[in-house]
Short mmCIF file of C-alpha atoms in Angstrom, two decimals:
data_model
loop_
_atom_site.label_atom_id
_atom_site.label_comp_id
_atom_site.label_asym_id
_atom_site.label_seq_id
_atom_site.Cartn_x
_atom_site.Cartn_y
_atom_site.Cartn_z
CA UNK A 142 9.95 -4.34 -10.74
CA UNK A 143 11.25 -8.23 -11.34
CA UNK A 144 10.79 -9.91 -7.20
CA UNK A 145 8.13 -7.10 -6.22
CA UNK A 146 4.41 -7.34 -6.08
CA UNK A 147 2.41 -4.95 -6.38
CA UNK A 148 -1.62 -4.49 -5.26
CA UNK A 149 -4.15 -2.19 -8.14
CA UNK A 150 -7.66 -1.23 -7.67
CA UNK A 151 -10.16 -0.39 -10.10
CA UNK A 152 -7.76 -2.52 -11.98
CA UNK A 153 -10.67 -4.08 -14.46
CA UNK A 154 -10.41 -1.37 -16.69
CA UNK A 155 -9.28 2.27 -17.80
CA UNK A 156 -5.85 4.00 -15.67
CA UNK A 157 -5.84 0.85 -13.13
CA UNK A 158 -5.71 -1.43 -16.00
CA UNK A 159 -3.28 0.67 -17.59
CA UNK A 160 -1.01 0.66 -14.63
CA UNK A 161 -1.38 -3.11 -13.83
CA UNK A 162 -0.36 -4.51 -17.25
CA UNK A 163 2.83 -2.10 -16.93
CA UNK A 164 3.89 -2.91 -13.40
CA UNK A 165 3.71 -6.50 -15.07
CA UNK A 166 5.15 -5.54 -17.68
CA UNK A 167 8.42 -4.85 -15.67
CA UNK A 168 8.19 -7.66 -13.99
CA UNK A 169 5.80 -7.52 -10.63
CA UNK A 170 3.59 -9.64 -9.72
CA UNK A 171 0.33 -7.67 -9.45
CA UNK A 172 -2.99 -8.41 -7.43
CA UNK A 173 -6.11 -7.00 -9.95
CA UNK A 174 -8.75 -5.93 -7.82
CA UNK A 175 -12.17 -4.56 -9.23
CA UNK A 176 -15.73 -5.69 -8.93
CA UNK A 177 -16.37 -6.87 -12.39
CA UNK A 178 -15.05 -10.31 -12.97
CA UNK A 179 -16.14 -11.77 -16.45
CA UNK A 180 -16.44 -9.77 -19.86
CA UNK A 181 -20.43 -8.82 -20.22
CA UNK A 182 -20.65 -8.28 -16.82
CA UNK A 183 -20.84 -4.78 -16.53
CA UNK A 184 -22.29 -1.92 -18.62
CA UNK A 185 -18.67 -0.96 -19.15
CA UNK A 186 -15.70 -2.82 -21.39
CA UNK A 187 -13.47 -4.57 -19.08
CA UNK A 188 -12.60 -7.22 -16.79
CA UNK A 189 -10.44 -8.64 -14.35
CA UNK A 190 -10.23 -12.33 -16.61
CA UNK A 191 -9.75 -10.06 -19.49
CA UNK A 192 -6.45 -8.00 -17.65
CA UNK A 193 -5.26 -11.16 -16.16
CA UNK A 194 -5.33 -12.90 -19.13
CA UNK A 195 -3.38 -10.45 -21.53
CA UNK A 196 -0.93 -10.43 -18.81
CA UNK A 197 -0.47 -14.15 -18.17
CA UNK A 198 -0.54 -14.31 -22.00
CA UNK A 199 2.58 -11.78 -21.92
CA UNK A 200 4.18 -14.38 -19.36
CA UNK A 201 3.30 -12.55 -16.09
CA UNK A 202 2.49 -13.03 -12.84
CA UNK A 203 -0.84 -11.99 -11.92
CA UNK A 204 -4.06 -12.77 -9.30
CA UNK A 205 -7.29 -11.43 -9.61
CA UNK A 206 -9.05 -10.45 -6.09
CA UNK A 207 -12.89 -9.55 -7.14
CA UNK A 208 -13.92 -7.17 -4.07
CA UNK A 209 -16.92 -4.53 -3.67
CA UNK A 210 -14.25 -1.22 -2.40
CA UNK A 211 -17.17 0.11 -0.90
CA UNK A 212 -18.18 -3.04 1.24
CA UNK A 213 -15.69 -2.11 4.47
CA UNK A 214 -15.76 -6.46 5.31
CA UNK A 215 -14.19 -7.00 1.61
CA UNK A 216 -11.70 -4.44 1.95
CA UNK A 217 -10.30 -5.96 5.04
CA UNK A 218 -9.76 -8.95 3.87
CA UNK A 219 -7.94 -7.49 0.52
CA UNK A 220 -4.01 -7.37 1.79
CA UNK A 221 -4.36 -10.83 3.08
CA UNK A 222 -5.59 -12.23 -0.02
CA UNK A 223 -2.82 -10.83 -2.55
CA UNK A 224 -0.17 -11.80 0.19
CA UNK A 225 -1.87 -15.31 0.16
CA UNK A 226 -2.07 -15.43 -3.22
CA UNK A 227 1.43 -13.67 -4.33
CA UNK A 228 3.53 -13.14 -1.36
CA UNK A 229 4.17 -10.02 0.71
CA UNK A 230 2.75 -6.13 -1.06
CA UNK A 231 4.75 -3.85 -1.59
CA UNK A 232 3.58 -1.88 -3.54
CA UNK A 233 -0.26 -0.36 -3.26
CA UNK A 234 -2.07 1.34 -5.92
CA UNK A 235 -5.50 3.33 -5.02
CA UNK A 236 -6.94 3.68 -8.41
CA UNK A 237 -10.35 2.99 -7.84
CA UNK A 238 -12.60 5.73 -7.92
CA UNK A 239 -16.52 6.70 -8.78
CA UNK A 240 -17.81 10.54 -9.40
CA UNK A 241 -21.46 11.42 -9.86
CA UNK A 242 -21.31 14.76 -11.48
CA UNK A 243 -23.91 17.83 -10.20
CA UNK A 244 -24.55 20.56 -8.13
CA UNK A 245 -23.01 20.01 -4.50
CA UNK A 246 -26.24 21.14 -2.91
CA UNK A 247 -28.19 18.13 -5.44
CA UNK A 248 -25.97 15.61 -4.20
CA UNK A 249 -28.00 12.75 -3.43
CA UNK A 250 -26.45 11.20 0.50
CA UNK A 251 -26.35 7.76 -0.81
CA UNK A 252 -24.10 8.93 -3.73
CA UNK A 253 -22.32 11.45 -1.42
CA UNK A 254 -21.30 8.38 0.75
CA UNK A 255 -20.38 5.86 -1.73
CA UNK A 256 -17.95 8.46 -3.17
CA UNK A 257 -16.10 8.92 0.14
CA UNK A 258 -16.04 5.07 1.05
CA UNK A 259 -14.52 3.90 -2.10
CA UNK A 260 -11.68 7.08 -2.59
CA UNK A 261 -10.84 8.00 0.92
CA UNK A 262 -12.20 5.46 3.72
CA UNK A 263 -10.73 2.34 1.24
CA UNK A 264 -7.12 3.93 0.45
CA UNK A 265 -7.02 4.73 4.09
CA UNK A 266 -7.62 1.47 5.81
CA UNK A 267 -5.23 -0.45 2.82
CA UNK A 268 -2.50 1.87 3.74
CA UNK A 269 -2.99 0.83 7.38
CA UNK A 270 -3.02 -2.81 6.41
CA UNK A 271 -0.53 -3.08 3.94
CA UNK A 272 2.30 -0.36 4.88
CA UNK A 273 2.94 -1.78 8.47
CA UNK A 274 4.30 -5.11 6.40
CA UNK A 275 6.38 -2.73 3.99
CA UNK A 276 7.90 -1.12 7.14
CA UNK A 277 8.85 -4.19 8.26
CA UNK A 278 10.61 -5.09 5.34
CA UNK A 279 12.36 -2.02 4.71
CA UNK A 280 10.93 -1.02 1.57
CA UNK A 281 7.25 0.16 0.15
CA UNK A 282 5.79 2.35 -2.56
CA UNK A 283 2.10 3.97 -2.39
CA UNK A 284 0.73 5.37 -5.50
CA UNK A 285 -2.60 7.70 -4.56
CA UNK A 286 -4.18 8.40 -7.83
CA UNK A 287 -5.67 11.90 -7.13
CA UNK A 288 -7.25 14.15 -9.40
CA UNK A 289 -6.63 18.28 -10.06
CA UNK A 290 -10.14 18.69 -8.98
CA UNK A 291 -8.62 18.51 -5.52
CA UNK A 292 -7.34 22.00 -5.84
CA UNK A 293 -9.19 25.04 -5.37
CA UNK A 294 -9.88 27.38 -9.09
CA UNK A 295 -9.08 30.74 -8.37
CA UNK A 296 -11.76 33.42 -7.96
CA UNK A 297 -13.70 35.31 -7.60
CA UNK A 298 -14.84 36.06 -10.48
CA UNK A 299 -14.58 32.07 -11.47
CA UNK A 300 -14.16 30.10 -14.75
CA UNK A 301 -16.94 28.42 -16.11
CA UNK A 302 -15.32 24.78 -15.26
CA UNK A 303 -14.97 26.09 -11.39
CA UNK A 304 -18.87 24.74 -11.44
CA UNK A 305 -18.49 21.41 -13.34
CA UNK A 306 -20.11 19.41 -10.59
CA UNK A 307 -17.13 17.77 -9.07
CA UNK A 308 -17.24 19.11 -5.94
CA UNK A 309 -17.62 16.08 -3.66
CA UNK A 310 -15.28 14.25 -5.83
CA UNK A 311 -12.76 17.09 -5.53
CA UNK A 312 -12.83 16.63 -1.68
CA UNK A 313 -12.76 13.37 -1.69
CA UNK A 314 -8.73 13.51 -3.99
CA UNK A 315 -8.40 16.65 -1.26
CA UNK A 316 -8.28 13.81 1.49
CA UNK A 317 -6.62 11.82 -0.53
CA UNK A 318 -4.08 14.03 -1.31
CA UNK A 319 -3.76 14.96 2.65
CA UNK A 320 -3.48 11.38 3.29
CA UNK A 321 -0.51 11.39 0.98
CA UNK A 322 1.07 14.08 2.43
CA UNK A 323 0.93 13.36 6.25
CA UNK A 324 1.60 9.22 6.18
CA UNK A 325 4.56 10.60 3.93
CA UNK A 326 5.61 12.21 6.80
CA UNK A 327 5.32 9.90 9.36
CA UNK A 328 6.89 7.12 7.52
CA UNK A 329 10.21 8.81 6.07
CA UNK A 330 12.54 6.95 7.47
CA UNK A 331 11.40 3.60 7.18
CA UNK A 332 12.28 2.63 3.46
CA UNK A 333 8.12 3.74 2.23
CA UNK A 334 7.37 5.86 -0.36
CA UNK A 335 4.15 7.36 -0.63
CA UNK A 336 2.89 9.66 -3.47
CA UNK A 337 -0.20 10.95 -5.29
CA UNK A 338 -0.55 10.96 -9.45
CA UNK A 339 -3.17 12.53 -11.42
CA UNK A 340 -3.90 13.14 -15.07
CA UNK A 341 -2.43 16.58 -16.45
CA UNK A 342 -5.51 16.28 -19.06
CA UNK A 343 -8.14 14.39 -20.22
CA UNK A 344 -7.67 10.42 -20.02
CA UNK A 345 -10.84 8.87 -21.99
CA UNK A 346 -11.26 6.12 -19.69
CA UNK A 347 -14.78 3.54 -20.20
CA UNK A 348 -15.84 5.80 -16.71
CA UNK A 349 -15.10 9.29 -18.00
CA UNK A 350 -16.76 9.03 -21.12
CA UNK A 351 -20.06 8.14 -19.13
CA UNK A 352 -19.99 10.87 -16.81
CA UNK A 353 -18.16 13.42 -17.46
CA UNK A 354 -18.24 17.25 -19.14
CA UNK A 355 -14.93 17.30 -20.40
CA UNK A 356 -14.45 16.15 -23.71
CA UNK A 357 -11.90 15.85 -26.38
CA UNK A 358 -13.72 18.77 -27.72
CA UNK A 359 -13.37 21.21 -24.14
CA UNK A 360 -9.70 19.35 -22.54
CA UNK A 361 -6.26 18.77 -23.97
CA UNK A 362 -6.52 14.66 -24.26
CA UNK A 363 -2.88 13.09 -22.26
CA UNK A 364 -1.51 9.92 -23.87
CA UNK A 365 -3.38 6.75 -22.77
CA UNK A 366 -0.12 5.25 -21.42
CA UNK A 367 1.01 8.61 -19.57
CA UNK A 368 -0.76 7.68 -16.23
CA UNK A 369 1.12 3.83 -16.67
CA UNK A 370 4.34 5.74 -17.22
CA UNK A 371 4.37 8.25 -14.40
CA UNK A 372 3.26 4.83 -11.89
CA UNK A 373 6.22 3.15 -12.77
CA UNK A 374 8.59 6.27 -12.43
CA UNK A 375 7.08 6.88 -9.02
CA UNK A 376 7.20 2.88 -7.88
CA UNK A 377 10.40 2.38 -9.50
CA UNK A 378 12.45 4.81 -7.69
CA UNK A 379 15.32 4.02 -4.46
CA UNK A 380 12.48 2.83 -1.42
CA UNK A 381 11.54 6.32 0.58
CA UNK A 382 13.81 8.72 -1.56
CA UNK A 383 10.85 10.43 -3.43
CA UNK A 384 7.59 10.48 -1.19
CA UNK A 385 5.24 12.98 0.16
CA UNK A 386 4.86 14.39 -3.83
CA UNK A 387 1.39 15.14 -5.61
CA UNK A 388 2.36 14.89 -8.87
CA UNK A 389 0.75 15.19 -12.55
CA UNK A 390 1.43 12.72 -15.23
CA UNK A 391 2.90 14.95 -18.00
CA UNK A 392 4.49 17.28 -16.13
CA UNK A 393 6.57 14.51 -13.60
CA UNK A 394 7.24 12.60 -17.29
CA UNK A 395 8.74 15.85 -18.74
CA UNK A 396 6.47 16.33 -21.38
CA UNK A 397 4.93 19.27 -23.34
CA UNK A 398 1.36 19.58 -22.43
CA UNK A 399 -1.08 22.07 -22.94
CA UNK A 400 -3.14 23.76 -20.38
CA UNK A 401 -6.94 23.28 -19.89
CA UNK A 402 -9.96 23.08 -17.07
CA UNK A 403 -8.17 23.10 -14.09
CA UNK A 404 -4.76 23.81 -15.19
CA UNK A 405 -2.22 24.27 -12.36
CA UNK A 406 -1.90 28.06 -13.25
CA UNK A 407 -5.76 28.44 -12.45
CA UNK A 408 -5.81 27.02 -9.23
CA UNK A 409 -4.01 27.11 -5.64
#
């Protein structure tokens, strides 16, 4: 990754942080973008000072961009900043993400819209201000990070963990996923990558053990630095030779995992 830099939201804490301090790691220059700028800030561990420091303190090169991803005016001005700040992205990680678990029908609108704004109307519009640049240049890499709840259990009759509440979070990776798929499509050619990564299991992130029914004690757990891994094997590959894939951590790493909620073989 040494000469590349590379843009992460939802980069304060949990599988953007995760990804961030790797990309670093191998040498990009990343952009952290998140909402929660100082430690104590939030009701949830982590920061962007606390990621850009560990990774300025491991001698990299690092900005951080503190933006509300569901305030359309702050996400426009996002691309601009990081190239200001770190020269040209090319590389564009949509991490950040929000889920409100419950019945689709209890949804409250508010909640509803939020959700769609900060997973599918904010990777959308970054794509379509950062990937013109990377066509440009020749050369580009978009990471979606989607989510198995985008697929569809298989039924009737249904598992029990077909009705875990995720339904508008589902559709919102679904876009996502579709968004992958199709700007895939109409960039090969160009030198741009673009790909979608979820968890094969359980990643106990500050935001999952809030809201979420699965547990250690109900989903196979992944390695913390799977997610990390599988970014880097998708953003370090030739420009525009693997694209258009919606992938799974463990599974695109090579490694043994057992199946749980929403395993592959129980959906479509």
């Amino acid at each position: 990754m040494n000469g590349r830099v590379a843009l992460v939201t939802g980069a304060s804490r949990g599988i953007g942080q995760r990804i961030a301090e790797r990309l670093a790691a191998e040498g990009a220059a990343v952009a952290l973008v998140a909402r929660t700028v100082a430690p104590g800030t939030s009701a949830l561990p982590g920061s962007l000072q606390e990621v850009a420091g560990r990774i300025r303190a491991r001698g990299g090169v690092v900005a951080a961009l503190p933006a509300d991803l569901t305030s359309p005016e702050e996400v426009e001005t996002l691309v601009a900043r990081a190239e200001e700040a770190l020269g040209p992205v090319d590389t564009l990680v949509n991490n950040a993400g929000v889920n409100f678990y419950g019945p689709a029908l209890e949804v409250r609108p508010r909640r509803y819209a939020l959700m769609f704004q900060m997973m599918v109307h904010t990777p959308f519009r970054l794509c379509q201000l950062a990937v013109p640049g990377m066509i440009e240049r020749g050369r580009g890499w978009i990471v979606n990070i989607t989510s198995k709840q985008a697929r569809h259990p298989l039924g009737p009759p249904y598992p029990d963990w077909a009705a875990d509440g995720c339904v508008p979070y589902g559709m919102c990776k679904a876009a996502l996923d579709r968004l992958t798929t199709g700007l895939a499509a109409e960039v090969h050619g160009t030198g741009v990558s673009v790909n979608a990564l979820g968890t094969s299991g359980l990643v106990m992130t500050p935001g999952v053990a809030v809201v979420s029914p699965h547990t250690p004690d109900n989903a196979p757990v992944e390695d913390d630095g799977a997610m990390a891994d599988a970014a880097l094997l998708l953003c370090g590959a030739d420009p525009g030779t693997v694209t258009g894939r919606i992938a799974y951590s463990m599974e695109l790493l090579g490694r043994p995992f057992p199946e749980g909620p929403w395993a592959l073989s129980a959906t479509f």
